Coordinates of C-alpha atoms and ligand atoms in Angstrom, one line a residue:
X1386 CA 31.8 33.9 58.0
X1387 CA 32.8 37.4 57.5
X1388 CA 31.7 40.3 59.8
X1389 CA 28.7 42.3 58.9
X1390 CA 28.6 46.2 58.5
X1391 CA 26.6 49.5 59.7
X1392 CA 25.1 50.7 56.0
X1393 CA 23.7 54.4 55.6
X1394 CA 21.5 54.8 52.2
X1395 CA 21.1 58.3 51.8
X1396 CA 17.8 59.0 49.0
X1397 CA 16.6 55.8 50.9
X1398 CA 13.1 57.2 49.6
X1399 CA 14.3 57.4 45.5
X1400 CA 13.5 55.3 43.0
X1401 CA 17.4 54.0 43.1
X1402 CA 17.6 54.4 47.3
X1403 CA 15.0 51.5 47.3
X1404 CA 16.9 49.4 44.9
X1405 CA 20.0 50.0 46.9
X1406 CA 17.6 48.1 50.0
X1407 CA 16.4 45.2 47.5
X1408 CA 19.8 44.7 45.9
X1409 CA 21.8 44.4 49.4
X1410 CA 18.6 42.1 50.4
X1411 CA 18.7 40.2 47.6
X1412 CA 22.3 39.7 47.2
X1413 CA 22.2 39.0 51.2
X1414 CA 25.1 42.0 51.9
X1415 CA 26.0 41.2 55.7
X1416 CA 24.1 44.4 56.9
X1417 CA 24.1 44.9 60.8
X1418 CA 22.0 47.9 60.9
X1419 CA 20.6 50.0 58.2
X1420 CA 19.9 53.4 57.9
X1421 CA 18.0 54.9 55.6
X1422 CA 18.4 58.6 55.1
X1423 CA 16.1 61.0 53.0
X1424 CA 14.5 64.7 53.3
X1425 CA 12.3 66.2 55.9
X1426 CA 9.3 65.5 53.6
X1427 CA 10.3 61.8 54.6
X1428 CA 9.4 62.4 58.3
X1429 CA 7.2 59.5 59.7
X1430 CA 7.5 57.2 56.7
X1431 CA 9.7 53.9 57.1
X1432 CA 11.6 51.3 54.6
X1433 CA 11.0 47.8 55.0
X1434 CA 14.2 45.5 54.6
X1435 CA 14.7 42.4 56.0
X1436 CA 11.2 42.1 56.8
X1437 CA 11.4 44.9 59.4
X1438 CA 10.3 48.7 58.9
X1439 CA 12.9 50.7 59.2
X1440 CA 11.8 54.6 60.2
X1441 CA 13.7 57.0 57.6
X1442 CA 15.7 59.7 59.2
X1443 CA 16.4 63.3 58.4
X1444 CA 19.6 63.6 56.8
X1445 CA 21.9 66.1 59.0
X1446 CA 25.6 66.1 59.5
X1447 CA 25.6 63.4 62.5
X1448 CA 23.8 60.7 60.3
X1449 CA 27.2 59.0 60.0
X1450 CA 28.0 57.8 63.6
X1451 CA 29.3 54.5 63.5
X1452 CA 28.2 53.9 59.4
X1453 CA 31.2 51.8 58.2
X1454 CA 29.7 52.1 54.1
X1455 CA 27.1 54.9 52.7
X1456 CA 25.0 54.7 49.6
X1457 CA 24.0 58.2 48.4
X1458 CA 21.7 58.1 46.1
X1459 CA 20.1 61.9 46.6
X1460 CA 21.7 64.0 43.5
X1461 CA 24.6 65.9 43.4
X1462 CA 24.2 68.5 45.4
X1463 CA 23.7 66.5 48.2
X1464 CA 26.8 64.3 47.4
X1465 CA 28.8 67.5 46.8
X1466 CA 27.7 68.5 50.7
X1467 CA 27.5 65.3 52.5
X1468 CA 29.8 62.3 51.3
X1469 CA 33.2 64.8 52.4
X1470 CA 31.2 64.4 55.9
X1471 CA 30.3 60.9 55.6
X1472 CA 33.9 60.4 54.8
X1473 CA 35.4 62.3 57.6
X1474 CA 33.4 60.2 59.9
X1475 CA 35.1 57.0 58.9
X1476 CA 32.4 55.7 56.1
X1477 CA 33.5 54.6 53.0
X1478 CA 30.9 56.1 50.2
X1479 CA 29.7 54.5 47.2
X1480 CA 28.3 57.9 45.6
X1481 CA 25.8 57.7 42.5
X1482 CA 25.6 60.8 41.8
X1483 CA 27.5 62.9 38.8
X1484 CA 29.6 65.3 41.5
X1485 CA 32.7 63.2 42.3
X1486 CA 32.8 60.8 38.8
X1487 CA 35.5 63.1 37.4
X1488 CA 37.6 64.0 39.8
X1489 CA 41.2 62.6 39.3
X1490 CA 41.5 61.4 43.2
X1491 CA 38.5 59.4 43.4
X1492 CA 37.6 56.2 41.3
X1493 CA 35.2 55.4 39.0
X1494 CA 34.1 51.6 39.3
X1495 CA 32.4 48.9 37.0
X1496 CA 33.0 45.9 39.0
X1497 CA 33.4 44.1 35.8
X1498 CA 35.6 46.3 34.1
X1499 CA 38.1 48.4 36.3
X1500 CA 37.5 46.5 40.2
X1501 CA 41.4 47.3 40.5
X1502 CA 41.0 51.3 41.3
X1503 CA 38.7 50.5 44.1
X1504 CA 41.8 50.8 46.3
X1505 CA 42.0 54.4 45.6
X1506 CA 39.3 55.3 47.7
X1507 CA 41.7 55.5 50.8
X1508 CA 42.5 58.6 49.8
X1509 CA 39.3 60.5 49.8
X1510 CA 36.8 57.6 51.4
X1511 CA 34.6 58.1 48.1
X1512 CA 34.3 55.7 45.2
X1513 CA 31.6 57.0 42.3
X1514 CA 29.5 55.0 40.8
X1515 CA 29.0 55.8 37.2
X1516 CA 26.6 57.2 35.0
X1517 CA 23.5 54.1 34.0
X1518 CA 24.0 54.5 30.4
X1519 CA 28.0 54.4 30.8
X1520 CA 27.9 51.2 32.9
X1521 CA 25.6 49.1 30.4
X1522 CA 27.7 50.0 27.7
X1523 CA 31.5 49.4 29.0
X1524 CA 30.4 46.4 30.7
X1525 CA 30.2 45.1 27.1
X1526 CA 32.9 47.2 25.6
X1527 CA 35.5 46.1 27.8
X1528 CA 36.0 42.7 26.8
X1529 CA 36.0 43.5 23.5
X1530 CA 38.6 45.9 23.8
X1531 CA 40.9 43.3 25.5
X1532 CA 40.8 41.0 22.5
X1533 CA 40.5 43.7 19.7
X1534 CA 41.1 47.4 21.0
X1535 CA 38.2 50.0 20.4
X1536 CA 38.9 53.0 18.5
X1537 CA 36.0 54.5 18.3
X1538 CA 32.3 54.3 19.8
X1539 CA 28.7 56.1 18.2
X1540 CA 26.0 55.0 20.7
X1541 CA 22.4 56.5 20.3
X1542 CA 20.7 55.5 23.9
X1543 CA 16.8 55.0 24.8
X1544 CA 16.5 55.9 28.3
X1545 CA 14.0 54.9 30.7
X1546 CA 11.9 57.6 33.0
X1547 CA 12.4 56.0 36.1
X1548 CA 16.5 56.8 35.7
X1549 CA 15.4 60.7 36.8
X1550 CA 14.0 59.3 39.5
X1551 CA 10.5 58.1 41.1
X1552 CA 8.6 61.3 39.9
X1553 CA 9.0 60.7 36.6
X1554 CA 7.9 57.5 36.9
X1555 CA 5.2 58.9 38.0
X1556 CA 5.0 61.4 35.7
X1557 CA 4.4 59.2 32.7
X1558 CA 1.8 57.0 34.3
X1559 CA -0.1 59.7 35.1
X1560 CA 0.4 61.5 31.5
X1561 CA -1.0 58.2 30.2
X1562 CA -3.9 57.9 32.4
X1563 CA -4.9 61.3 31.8
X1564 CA -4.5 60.4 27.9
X1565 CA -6.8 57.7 27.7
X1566 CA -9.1 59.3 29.4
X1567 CA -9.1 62.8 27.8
X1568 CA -8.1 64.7 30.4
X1569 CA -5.5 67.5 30.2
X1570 CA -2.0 66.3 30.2
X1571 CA 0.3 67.9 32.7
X1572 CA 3.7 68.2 32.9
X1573 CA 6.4 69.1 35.7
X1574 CA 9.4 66.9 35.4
X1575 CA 10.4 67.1 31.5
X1576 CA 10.1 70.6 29.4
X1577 CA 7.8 68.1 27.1
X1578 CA 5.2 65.1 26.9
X1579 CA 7.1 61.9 27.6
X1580 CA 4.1 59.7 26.8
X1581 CA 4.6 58.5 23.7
X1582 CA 6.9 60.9 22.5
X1583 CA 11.2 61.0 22.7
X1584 CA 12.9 63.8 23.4
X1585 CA 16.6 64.1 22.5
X1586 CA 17.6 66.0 26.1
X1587 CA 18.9 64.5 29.3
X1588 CA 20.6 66.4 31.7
X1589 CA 21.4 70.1 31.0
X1590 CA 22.9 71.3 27.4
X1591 CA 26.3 72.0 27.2
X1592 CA 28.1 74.9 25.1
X1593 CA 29.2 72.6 22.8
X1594 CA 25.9 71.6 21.7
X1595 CA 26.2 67.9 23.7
X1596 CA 24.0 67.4 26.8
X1597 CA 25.6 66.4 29.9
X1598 CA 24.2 62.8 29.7
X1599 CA 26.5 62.5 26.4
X1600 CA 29.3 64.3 27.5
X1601 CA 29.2 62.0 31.0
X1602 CA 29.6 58.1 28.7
X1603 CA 32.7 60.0 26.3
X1604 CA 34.5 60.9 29.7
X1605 CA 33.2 58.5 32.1
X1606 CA 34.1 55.6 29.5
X1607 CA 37.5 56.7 29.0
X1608 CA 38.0 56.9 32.7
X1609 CA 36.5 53.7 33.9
X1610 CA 38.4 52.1 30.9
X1611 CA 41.5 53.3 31.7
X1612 CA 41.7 54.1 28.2
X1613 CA 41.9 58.3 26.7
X1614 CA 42.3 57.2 23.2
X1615 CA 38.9 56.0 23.0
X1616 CA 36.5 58.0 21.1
X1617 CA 33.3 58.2 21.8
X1618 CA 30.6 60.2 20.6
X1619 CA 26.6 60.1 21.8
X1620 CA 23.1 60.9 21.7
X1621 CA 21.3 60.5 24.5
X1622 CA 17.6 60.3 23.9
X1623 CA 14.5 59.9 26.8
X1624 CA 11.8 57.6 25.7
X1625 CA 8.3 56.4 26.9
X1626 CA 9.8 53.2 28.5
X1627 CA 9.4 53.1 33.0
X1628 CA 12.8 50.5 33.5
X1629 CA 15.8 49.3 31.6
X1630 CA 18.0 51.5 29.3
X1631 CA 18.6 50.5 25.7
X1632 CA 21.8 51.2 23.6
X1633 CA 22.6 51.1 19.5
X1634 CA 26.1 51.0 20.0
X1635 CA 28.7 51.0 16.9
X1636 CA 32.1 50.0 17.7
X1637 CA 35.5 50.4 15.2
X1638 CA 38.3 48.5 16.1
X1639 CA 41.6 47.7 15.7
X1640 CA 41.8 44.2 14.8
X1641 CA 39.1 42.7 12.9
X1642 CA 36.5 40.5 15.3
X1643 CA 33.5 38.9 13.1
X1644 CA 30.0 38.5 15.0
X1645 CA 30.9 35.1 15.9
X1646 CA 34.3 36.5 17.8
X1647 CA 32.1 39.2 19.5
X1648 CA 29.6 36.5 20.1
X1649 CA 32.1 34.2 21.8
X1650 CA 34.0 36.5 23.9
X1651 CA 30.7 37.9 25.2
X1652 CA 29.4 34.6 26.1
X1653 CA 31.9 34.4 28.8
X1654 CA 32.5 37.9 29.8
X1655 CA 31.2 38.6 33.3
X1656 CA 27.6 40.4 33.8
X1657 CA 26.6 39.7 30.2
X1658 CA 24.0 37.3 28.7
X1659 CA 24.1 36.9 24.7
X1660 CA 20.6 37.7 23.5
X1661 CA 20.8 37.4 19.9
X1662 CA 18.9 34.7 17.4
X1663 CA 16.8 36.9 15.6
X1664 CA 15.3 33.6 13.6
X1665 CA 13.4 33.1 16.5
X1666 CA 12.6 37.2 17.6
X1667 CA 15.3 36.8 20.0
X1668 CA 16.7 39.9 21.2
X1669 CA 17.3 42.1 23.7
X1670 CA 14.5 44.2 25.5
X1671 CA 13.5 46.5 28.3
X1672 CA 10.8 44.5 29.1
X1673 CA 13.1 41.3 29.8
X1674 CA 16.4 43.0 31.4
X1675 CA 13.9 45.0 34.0
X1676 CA 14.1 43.4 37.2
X1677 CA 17.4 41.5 36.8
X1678 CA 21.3 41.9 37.0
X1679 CA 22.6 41.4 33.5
X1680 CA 23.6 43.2 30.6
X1681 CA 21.4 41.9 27.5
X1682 CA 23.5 42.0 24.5
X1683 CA 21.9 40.7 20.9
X1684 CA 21.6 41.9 17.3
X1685 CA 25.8 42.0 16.5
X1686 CA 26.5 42.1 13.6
X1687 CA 28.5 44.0 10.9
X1688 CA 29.3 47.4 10.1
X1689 CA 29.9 47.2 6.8
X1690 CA 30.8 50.6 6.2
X1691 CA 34.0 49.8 7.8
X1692 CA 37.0 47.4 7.8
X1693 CA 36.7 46.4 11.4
X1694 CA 33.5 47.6 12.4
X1695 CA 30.8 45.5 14.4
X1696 CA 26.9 47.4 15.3
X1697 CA 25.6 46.3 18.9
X1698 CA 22.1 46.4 20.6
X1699 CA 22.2 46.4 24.7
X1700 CA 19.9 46.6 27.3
X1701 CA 20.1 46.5 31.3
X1702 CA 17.8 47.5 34.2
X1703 CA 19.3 51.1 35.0
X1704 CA 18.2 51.0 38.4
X1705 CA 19.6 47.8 38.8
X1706 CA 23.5 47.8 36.8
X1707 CA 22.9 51.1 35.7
X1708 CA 23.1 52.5 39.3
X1709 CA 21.6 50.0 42.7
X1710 CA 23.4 46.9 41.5
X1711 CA 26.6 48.6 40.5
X1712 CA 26.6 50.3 44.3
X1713 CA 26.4 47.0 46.1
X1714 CA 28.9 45.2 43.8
X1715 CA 31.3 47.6 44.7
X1716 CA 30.4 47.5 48.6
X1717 CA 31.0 43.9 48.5
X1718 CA 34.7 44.0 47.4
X1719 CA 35.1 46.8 49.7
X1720 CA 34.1 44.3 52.6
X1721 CA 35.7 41.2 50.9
X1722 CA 38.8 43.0 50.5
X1723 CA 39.3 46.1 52.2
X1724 CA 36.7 46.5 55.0
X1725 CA 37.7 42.9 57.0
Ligands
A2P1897 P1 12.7 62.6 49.9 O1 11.8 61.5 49.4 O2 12.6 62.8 51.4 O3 12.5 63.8 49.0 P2 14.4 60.2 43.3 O4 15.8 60.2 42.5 O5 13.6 59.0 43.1 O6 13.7 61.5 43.0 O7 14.8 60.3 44.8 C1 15.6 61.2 45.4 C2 16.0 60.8 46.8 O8 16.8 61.8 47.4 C3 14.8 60.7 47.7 O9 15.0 59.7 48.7 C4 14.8 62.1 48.4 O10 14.2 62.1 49.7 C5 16.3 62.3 48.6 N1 16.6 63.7 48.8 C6 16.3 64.7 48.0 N2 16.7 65.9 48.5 C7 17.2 65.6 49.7 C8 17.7 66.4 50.8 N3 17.8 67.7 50.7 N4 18.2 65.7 51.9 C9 18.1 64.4 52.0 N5 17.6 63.6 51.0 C10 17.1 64.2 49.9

């Protein structure tokens, strides 16, 4: 038996800080003691993991005493302010956020994919974990790059409310509510309706025309994939779903792989389940990769616009791979092989 750890989850109140609770439950992470961290408008409300209730502290700049691993899962500002002070006092961070993802010192893990640059988070304590849409995605890139290199990637994405976070979960319930019974609908969290709508806009817009959602899966890709010469290019589009992200992801490659290749070499490759006999309706779906580890992947088939071209449909549970799961993944190598 290995030894068990002091664990800090900092946004222990979010929609992914609670995740991070169920997924190092679930996956039974030898926790000691846990503490979850949040805002002052937390005061007096408590977590319940491993069948205690836990009472949420303020975060403040003596939170870290003693913590040997901290999820942060509170946005980037406080990641930016906090994880260089987690750090200092000897935790090793597992940050969700966007702040560290691109910074050349610190890694960028997909368990799956890249579990090698884990070691470089001697040299700052952090390790990012990356963007929900990036991690669905490369999880079922990578293995097809091994066997046939990727040159190029278009991916349109459907993202889920709850991947801003609990309020717009929220946010969309209520817009619905208030639809069906014709009352006004309000609106705080997008600059539109979400209910039954899609709007073409996460994150903020960049100067060249991209938002920072599609700018984060052509960098962060390339990063965790160890791999500049991939292109990618995306459109990253909100829809009315509450959990799981889906993905229309177009792939070019070098050497020619047929469905049945792509089929095959995802039926083996960790994380992934192959989804995919439409004869039957079978396919991926939020609805069936919410609440659950995998990365769905169906409807491969050609591109036939192309020599080497192959059109893919995938679907995971963003607060599960796309962001929780991913986090406790990487904590568990960190105490298999680095934290002993
Ligand atoms: P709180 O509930 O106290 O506001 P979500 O992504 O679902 O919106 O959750 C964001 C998480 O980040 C919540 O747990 C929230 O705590 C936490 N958070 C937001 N701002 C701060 C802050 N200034 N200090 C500590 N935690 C924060």
């Amino acid at each position: 038996m290995g030894r068990s750890y002091k664990v800090a989850v900092v946004g222990a109140t979010g929609a992914v800080g609670r995740q991070m609770m169920a997924c190092l439950e679930e996956r039974k992470f030898p926790v000691a003691e846990l503490i979850p961290l949040a805002s002052e408008r937390s005061i007096g409300k408590s977590v319940s993991f491993a069948g205690r209730e836990i009472p949420v502290q303020v975060l403040n700049k003596d939170s870290f005493a003693g913590v040997e691993i901290a999820l942060f899962s509170a946005g980037g500002s406080i990641s930016k302010e906090y994880a260089p002070i987690a750090a200092a006092a000897g935790a090793v961070v597992v940050d969700n956020s966007s702040a560290w993802r691109m910074d050349p010192e610190i890694p960028l893990v997909v368990p799956e994919v890249n579990p090698q640059d884990i070691a470089l988070y001697k040299k700052r304590g952090i390790i990012a974990n990356p963007n929900c849409s990036t991690i669905q995605m490369v999880v079922v890139l990578q293995p097809l790059h091994a066997a046939a290199k990727i040159k190029r990637v278009v991916v349109s994405t459907y993202q889920a409310v709850s991947g801003t976070g609990q309020k717009a979960v929220d946010e969309l319930a209520e817009q619905v509510r208030a639809l069906f019974n014709s009352q006004e609908v309000k609106k705080k969290v997008y600059p539109h309706r979400i209910a039954f709508n899609c709007l073409p806009h996460i994150d903020v817009f960049q100067d060249n025309g991209y938002t920072k959602e599609e700018m984060k899966m052509v960098n962060e890709t390339q990063k965790i994939m160890g791999d500049k010469s991939i292109l990618v290019t995306a459109t990253t589009v909100r829809v009315p779903v509450f959990y799981a992200h889906s993905e229309a992801v177009n792939i070019e490659t070098e050497k020619k792989l047929t469905p049945d290749d792509a089929r095959k070499i995802l039926s083996t490759a960790p994380g992934v389940k192959v989804v995919d006999d439409p004869a039957k309706n079978k396919y991926p779906m939020p609805l069936d990769a919410a609440g659950q580890d995998l990365t769905l992947v169906g409807r491969i088939r050609e591109d036939f616009t192309i020599n080497n071209g192959l059109n893919l449909w995938v679907v995971a549970d963003n607060l599960r791979k796309g962001a929780a799961t991913n986090a406790v993944q990487i904590a568990e190598i960190l105490a298999k092989d680095y934290l002993k």
